Coordinates of C-alpha atoms in Angstrom, one line a residue:
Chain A
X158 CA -98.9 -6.2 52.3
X159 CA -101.7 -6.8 54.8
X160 CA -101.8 -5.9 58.1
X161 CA -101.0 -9.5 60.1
X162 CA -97.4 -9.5 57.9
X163 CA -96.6 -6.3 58.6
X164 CA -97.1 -6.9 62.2
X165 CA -94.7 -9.8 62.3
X166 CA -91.9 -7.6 61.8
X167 CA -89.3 -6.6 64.3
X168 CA -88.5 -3.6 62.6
X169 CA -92.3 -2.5 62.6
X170 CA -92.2 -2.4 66.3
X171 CA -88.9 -0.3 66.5
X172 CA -90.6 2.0 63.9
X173 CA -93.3 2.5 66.4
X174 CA -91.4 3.7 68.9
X175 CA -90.0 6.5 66.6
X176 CA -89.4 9.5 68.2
X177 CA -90.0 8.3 72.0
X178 CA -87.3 7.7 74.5
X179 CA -86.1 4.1 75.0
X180 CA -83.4 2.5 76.3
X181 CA -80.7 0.9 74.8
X182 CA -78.4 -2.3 76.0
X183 CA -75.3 -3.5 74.7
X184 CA -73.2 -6.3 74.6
X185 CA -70.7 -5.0 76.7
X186 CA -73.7 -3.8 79.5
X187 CA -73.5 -0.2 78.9
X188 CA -77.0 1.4 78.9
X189 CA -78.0 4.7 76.6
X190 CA -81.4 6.6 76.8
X191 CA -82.3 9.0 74.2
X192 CA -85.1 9.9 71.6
X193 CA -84.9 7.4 68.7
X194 CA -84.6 9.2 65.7
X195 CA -83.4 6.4 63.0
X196 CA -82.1 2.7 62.8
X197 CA -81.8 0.4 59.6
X198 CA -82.0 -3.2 58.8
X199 CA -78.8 -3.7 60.4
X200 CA -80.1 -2.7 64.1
X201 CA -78.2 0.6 63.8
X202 CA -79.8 3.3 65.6
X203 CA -79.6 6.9 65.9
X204 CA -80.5 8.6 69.6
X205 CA -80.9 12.0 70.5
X206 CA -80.7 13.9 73.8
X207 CA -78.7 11.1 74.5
X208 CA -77.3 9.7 78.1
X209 CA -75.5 7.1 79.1
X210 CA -77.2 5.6 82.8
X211 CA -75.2 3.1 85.0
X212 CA -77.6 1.8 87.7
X213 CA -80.5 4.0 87.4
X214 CA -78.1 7.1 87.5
X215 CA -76.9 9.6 84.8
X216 CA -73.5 8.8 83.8
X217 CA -72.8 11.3 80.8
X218 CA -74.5 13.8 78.9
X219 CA -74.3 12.7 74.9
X220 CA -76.6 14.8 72.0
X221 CA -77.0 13.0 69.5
X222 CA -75.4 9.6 69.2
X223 CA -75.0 7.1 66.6
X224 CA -74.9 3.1 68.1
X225 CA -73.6 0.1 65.5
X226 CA -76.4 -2.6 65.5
X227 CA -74.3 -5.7 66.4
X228 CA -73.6 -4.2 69.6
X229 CA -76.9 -4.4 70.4
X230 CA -78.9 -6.5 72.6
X231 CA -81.9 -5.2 73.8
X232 CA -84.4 -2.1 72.8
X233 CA -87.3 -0.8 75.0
X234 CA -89.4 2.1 75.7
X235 CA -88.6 3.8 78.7
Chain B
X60 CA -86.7 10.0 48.6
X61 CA -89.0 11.9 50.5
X62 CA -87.6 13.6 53.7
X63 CA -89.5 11.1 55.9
X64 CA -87.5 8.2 54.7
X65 CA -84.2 10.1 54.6
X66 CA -84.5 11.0 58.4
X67 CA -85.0 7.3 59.2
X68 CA -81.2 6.4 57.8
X69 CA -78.5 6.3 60.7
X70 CA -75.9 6.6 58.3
X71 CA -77.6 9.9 57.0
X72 CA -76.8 11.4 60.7
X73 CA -73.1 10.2 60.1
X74 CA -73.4 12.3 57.1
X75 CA -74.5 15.4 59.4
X76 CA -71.2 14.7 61.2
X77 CA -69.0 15.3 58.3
X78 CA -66.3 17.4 58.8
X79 CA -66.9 18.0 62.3
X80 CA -65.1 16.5 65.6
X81 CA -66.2 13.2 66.5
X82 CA -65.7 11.0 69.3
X83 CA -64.9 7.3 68.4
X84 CA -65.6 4.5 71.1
X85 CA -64.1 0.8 70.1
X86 CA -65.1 -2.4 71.9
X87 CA -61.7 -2.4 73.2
X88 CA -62.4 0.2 75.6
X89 CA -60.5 2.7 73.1
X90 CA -61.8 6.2 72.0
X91 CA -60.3 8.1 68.9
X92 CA -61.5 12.0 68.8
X93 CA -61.1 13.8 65.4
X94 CA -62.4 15.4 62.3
X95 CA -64.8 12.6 60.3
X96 CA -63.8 12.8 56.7
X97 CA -65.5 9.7 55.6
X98 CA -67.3 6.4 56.5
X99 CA -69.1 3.7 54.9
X100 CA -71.8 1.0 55.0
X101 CA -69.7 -1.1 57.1
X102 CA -69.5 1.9 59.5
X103 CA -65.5 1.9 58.7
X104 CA -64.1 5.5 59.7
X105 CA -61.8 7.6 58.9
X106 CA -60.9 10.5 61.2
X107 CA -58.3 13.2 60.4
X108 CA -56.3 15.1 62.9
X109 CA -56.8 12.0 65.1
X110 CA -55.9 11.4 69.1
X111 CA -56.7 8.7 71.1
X112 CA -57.7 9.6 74.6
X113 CA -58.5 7.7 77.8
X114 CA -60.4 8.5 80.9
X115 CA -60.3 12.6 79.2
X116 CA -56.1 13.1 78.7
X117 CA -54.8 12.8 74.8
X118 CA -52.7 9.5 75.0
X119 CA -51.3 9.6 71.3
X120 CA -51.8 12.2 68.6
X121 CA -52.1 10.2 65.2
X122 CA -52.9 12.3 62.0
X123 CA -55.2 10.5 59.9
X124 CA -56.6 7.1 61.1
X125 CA -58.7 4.9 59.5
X126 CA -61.1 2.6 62.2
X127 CA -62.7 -0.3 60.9
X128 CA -66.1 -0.5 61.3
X129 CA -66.9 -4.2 63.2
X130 CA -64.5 -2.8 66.1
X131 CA -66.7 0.6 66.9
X132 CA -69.2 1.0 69.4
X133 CA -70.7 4.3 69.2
X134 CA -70.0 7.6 67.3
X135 CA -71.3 10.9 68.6
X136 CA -70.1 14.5 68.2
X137 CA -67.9 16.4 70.8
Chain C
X199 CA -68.4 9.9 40.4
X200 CA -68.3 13.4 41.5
X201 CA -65.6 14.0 44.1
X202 CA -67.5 14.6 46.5
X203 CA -68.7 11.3 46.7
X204 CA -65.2 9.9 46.0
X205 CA -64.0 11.7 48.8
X206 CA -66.4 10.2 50.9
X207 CA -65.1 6.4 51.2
X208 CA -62.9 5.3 53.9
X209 CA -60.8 2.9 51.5
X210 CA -59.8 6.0 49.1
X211 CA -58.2 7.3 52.1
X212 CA -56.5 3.5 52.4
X213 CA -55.2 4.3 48.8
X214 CA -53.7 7.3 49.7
X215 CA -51.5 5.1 52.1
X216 CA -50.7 2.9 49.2
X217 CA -47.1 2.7 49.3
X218 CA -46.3 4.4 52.5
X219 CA -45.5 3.4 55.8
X220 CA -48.4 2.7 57.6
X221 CA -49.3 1.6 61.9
X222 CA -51.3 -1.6 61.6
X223 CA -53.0 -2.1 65.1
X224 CA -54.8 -5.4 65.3
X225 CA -57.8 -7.2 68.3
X226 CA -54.9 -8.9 69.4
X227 CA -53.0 -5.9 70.3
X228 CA -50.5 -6.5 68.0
X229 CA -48.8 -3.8 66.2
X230 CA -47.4 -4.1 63.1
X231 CA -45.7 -1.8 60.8
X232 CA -45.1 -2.1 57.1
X233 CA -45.0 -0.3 53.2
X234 CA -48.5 -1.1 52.4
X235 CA -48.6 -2.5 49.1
X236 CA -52.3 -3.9 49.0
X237 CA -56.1 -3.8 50.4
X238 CA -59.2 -5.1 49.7
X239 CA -62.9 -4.5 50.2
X240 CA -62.1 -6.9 53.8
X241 CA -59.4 -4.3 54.8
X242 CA -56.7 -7.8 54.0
X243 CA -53.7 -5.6 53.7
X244 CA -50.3 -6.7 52.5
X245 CA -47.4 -5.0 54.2
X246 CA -43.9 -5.1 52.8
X247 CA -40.9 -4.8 54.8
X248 CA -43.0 -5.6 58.1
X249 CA -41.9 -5.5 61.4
X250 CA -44.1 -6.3 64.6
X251 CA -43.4 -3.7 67.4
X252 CA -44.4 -4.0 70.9
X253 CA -44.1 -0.7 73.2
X254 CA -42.0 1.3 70.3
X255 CA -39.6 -1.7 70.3
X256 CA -39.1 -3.7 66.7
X257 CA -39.8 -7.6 68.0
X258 CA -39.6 -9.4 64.7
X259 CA -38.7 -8.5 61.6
X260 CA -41.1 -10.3 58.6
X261 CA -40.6 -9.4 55.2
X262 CA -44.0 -9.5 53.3
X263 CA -47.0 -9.9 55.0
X264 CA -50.6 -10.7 54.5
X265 CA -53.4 -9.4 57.9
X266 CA -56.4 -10.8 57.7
X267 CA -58.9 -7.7 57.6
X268 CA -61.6 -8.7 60.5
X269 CA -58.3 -9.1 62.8
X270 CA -57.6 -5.1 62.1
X271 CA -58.8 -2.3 64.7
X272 CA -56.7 0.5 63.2
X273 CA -54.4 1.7 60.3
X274 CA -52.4 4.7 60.5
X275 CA -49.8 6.9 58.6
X276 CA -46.0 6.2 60.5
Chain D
X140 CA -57.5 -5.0 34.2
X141 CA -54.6 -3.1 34.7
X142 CA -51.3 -4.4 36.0
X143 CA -51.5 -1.3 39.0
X144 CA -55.3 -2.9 40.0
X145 CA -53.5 -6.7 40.0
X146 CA -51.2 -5.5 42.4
X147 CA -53.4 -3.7 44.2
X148 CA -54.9 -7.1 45.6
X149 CA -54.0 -8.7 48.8
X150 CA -54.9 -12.6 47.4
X151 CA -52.4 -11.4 44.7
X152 CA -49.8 -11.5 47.3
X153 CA -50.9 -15.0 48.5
X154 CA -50.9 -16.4 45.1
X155 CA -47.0 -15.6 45.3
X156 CA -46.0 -17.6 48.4
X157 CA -48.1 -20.8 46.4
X158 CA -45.3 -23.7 47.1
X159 CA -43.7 -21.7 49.1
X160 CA -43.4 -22.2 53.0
X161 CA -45.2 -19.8 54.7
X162 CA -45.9 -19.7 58.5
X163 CA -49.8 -19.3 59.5
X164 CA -50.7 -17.4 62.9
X165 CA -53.6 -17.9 64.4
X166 CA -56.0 -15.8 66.3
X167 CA -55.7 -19.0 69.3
X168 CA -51.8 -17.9 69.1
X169 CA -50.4 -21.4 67.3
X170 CA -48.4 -21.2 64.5
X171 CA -48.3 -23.4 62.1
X172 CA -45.6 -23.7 59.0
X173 CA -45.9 -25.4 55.9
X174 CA -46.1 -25.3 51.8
X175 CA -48.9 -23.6 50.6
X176 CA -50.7 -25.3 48.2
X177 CA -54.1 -23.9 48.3
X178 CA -56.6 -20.5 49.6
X179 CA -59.7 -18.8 48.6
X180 CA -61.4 -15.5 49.2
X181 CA -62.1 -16.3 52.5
X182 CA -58.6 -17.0 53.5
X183 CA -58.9 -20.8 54.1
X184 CA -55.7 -22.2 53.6
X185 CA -54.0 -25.5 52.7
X186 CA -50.2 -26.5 53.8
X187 CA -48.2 -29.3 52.5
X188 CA -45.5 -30.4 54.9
X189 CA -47.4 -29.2 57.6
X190 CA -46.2 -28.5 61.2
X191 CA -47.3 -26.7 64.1
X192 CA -44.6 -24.6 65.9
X193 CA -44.3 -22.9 69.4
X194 CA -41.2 -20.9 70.3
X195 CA -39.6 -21.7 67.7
X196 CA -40.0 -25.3 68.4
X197 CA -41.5 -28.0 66.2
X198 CA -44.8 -29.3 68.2
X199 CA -46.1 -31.5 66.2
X200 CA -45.5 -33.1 62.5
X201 CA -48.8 -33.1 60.7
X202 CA -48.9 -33.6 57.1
X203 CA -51.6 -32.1 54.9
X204 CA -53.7 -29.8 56.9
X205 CA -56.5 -27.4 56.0
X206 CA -56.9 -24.3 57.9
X207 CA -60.5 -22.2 58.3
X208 CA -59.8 -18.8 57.4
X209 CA -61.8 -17.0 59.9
X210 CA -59.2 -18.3 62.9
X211 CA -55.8 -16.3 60.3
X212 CA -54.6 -13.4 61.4
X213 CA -51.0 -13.4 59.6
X214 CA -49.9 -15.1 57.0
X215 CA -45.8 -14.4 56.1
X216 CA -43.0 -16.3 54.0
X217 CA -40.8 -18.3 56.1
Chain E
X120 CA -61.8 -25.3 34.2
X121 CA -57.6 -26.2 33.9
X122 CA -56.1 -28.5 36.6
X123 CA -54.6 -25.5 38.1
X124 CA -57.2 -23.7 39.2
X125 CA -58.6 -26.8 40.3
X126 CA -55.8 -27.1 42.7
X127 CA -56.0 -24.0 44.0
X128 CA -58.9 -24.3 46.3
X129 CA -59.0 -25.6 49.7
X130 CA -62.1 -27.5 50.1
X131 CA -60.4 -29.8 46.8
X132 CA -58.4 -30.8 49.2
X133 CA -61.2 -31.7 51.3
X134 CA -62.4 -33.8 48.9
X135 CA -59.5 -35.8 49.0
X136 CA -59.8 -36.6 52.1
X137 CA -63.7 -37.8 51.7
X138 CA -63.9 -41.2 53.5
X139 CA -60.7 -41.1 55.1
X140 CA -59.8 -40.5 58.7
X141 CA -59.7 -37.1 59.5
X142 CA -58.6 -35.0 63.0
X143 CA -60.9 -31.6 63.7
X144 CA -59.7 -29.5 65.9
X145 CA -62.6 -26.3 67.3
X146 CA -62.2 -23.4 69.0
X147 CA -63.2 -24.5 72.2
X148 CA -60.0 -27.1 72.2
X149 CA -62.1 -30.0 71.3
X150 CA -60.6 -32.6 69.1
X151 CA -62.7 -34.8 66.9
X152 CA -61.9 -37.7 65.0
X153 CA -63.7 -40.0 62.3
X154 CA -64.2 -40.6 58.9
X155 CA -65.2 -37.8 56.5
X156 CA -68.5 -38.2 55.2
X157 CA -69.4 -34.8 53.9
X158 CA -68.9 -31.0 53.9
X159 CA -70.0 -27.9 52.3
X160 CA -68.5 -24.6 51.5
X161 CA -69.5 -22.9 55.7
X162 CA -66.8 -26.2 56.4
X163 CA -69.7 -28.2 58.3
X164 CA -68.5 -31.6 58.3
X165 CA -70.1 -34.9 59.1
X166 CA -67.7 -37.8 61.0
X167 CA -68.9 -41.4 60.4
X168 CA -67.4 -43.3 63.0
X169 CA -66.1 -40.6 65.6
X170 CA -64.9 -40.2 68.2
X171 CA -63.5 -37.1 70.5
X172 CA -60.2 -37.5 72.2
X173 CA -58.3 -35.8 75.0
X174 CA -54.6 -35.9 75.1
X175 CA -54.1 -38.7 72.3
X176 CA -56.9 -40.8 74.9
X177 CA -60.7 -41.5 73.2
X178 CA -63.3 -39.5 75.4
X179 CA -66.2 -40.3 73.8
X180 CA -67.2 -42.8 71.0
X181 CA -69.9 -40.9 69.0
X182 CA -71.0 -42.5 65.9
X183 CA -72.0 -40.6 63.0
X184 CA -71.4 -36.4 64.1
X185 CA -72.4 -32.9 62.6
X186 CA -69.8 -30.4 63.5
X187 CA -70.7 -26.6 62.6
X188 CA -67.7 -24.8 60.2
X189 CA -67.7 -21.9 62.4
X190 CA -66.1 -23.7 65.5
X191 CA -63.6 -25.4 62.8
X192 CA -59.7 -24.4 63.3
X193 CA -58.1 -27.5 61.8
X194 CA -58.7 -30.4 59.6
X195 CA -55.9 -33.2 58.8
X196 CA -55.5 -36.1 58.0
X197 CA -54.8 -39.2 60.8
Chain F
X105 CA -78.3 -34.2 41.1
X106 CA -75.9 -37.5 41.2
X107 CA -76.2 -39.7 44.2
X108 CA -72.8 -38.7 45.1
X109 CA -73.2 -35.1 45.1
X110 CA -76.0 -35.3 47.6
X111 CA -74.0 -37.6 49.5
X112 CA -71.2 -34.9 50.5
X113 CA -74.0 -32.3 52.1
X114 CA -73.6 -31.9 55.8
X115 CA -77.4 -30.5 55.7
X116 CA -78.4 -34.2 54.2
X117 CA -76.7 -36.1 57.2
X118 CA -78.6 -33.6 59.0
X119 CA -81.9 -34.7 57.6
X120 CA -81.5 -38.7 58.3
X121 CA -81.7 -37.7 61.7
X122 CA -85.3 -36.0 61.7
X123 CA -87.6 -37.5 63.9
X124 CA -84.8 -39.3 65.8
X125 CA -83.7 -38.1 69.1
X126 CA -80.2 -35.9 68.6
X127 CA -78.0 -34.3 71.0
X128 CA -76.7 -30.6 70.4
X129 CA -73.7 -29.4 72.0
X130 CA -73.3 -25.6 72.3
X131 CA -70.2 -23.1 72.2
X132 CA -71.5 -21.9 76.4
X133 CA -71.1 -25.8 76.7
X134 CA -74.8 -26.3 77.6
X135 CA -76.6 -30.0 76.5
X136 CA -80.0 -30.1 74.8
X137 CA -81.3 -33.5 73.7
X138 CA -84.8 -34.0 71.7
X139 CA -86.4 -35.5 68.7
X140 CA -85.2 -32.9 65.5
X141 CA -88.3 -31.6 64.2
X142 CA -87.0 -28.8 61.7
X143 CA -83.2 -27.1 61.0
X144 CA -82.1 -25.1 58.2
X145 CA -79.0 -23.7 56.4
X146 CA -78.0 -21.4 59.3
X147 CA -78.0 -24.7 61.3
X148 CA -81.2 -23.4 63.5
X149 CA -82.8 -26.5 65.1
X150 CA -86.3 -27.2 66.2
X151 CA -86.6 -30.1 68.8
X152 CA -89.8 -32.1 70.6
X153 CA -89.9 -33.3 73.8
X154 CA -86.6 -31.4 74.6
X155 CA -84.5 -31.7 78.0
X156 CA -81.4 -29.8 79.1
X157 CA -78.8 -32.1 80.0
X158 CA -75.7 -31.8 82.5
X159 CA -73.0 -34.7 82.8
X160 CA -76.3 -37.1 81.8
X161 CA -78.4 -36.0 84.4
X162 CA -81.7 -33.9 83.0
X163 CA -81.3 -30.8 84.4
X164 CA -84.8 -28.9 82.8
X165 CA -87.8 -30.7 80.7
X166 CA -88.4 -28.2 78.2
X167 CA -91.0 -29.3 75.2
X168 CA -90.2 -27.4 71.9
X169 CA -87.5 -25.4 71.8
X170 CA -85.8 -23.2 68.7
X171 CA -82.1 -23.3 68.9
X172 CA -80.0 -20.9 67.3
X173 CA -77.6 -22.1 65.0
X174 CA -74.6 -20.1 65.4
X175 CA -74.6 -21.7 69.3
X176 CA -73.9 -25.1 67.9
X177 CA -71.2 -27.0 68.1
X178 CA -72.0 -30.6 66.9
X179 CA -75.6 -32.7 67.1
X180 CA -75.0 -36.4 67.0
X181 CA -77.8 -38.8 67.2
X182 CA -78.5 -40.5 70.8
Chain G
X296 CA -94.4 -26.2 48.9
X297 CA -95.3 -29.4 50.1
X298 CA -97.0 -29.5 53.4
X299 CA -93.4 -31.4 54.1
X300 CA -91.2 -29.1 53.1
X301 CA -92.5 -26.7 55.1
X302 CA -92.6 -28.2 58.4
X303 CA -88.9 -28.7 57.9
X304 CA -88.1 -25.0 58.8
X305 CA -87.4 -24.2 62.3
X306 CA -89.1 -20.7 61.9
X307 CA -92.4 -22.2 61.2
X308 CA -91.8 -23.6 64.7
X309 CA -91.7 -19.9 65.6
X310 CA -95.0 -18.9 64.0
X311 CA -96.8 -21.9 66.2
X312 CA -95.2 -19.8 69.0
X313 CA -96.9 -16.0 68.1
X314 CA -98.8 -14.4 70.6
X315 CA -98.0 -17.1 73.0
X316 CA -95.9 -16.3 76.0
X317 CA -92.5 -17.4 75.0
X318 CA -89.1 -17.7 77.3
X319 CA -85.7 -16.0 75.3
X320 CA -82.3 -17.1 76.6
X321 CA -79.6 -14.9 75.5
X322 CA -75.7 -15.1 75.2
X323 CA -75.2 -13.0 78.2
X324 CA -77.3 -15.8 80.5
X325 CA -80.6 -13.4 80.6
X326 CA -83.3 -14.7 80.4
X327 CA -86.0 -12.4 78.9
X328 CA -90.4 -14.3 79.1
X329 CA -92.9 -12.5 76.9
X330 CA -95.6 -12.5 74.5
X331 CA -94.0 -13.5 71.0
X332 CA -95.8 -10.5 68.9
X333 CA -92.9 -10.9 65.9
X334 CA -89.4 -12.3 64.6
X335 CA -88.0 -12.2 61.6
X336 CA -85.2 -14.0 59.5
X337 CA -82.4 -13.2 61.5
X338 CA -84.3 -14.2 64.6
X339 CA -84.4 -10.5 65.8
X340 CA -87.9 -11.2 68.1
X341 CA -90.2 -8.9 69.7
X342 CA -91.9 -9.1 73.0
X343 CA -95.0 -7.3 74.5
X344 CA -95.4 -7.9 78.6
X345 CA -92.1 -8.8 79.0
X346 CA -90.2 -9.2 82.0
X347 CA -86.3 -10.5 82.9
X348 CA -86.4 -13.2 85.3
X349 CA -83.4 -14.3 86.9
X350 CA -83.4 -18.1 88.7
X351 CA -87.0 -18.2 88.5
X352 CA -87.8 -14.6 90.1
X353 CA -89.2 -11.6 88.1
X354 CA -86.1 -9.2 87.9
X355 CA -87.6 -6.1 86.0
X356 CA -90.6 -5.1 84.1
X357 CA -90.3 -4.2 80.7
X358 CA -93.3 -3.6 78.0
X359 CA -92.2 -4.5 75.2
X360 CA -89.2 -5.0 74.1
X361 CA -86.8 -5.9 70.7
X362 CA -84.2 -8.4 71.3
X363 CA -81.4 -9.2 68.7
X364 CA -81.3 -12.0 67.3
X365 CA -77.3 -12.6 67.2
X366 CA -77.7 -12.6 71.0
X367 CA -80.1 -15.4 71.0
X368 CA -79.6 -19.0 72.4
X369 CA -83.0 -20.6 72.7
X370 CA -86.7 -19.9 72.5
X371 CA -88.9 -22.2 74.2
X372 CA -92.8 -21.8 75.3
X373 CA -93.6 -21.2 78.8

């Protein structure tokens, strides 16, 4: 595979961000933050030292949570 | 499989919640706590020793419950 | 298959069901309650004897029954 | 196959209400009654004799009517 | 294949209703009528002819229309 | 392939339209009109010299725009 | 493949678009504008530089950013 396919893949950019903190939105507006630890083709991820934030503010304390991909809408780095 | 691949697999944390206490939140707003006794690609659950709770009281206890998987939101441990 | 891995699947625990009474709870919130005589890969069930419940109350009695699967939230034992 | 992994199959149960009058519910609450003469796997459904019903009421007379499987959530024997 | 499988499947009956008149009813309420030029097995059809109507009144006169199967809850004949 | 086998794809209908100016109708009810440079199976569009319309008053001049194909509800040529 | 064939596919129209600065309308009404850096089949796209802009203004600040493609409306060049 050379390098300008491999860099037109989604996926490839959440793999880069393996093991940093991002943010998580869903569908029904709830916002998670945690360490990304694993996600598959399907946009399911895997967070750890998760919490769930409502308006900039710590709403609960999580560990490790699992998050079904269609339930996603947008992934960042924090 | 080397371990680096088998780490990137959400389903493979699922695994590491086997038999352990989970807590089970639907995109109705609905959250099932029990034991996880199994679950599959389609992230369908099924939880024994089940009770659904709202807002942190047990509402119903139910025994074993199977969830299907389209309907869940996030799975973490308690 | 080792048991282990038969174990595993959330539809073996659907066959354990097979021919009991069994909670149907649907996205609708419907309930309905029946012998469950079938399943498939889709969770389509077929319930025999069905009744739909509302609030503990019966509210129709049905006969035999087919639930489309992506219409189901939860199934549990009476 | 076996005759106990026939009946384990929720088309199986359709395929017995074939020319018989079965009333369709929908997940946009109409109900619609008529003999069914045809489905497939993914529960699209065609009624002879078709009408729609509310209440209990005939709403409308309709003829032959094909019905998308995705919009079923129950299908029961009249 | 024998005649009765033939008969078994819904989009046969489609078929027969290839150049006629047809009403299609969406999710969104909308109600579409014209003649039935083609579909495929997703249930997109294509009106020659149509029209959308409101209450038995024509709304719109369209000419020849694509209508994604997804937003399809009914097809019959006129 | 027959003449009359091609005749009964939706996607084909589809294709007499390219290079003409269509209208696409969405499920959230929004209006784009332009000349259909591209679609394929999943129904995603590509138009030219697009514009967002509103009760047939251009609300935004656009250029090219990708439209996703489970959004749309019908295209119909102008 | 003729050159024809492949300027009939709407996600060629998306590779003209790479590494330009691209404006993503979602289901929910955001809007997200960024630099198009990758996509894939489902329409999953990622963004560097982007930022959510609400009625014109800049709303928040966001790197870069993966976006679902089950959430997407429209993409369109700035």
């Amino acid at each position: 595979m050379t390098e300008a396919s491999y860099e037109s893949r989604p996926l490839d950019a959440l793999n880069n961000a393996r093991n940093k903190r991002v943010i998580v939105e869903l569908k029904n507006n709830k916002q998670f933050v945690g360490k990304l630890k694993a996600f598959d083709i399907h946009v399911n991820v895997v967070l750890d030292e998760a919490e769930e934030r409502a308006e900039g503010e710590v709403k609960r304390k999580l560990g490790t949570i699992f998050l079904r991909g269609d339930m996603i809408v947008m992934i960042s780095t924090e």
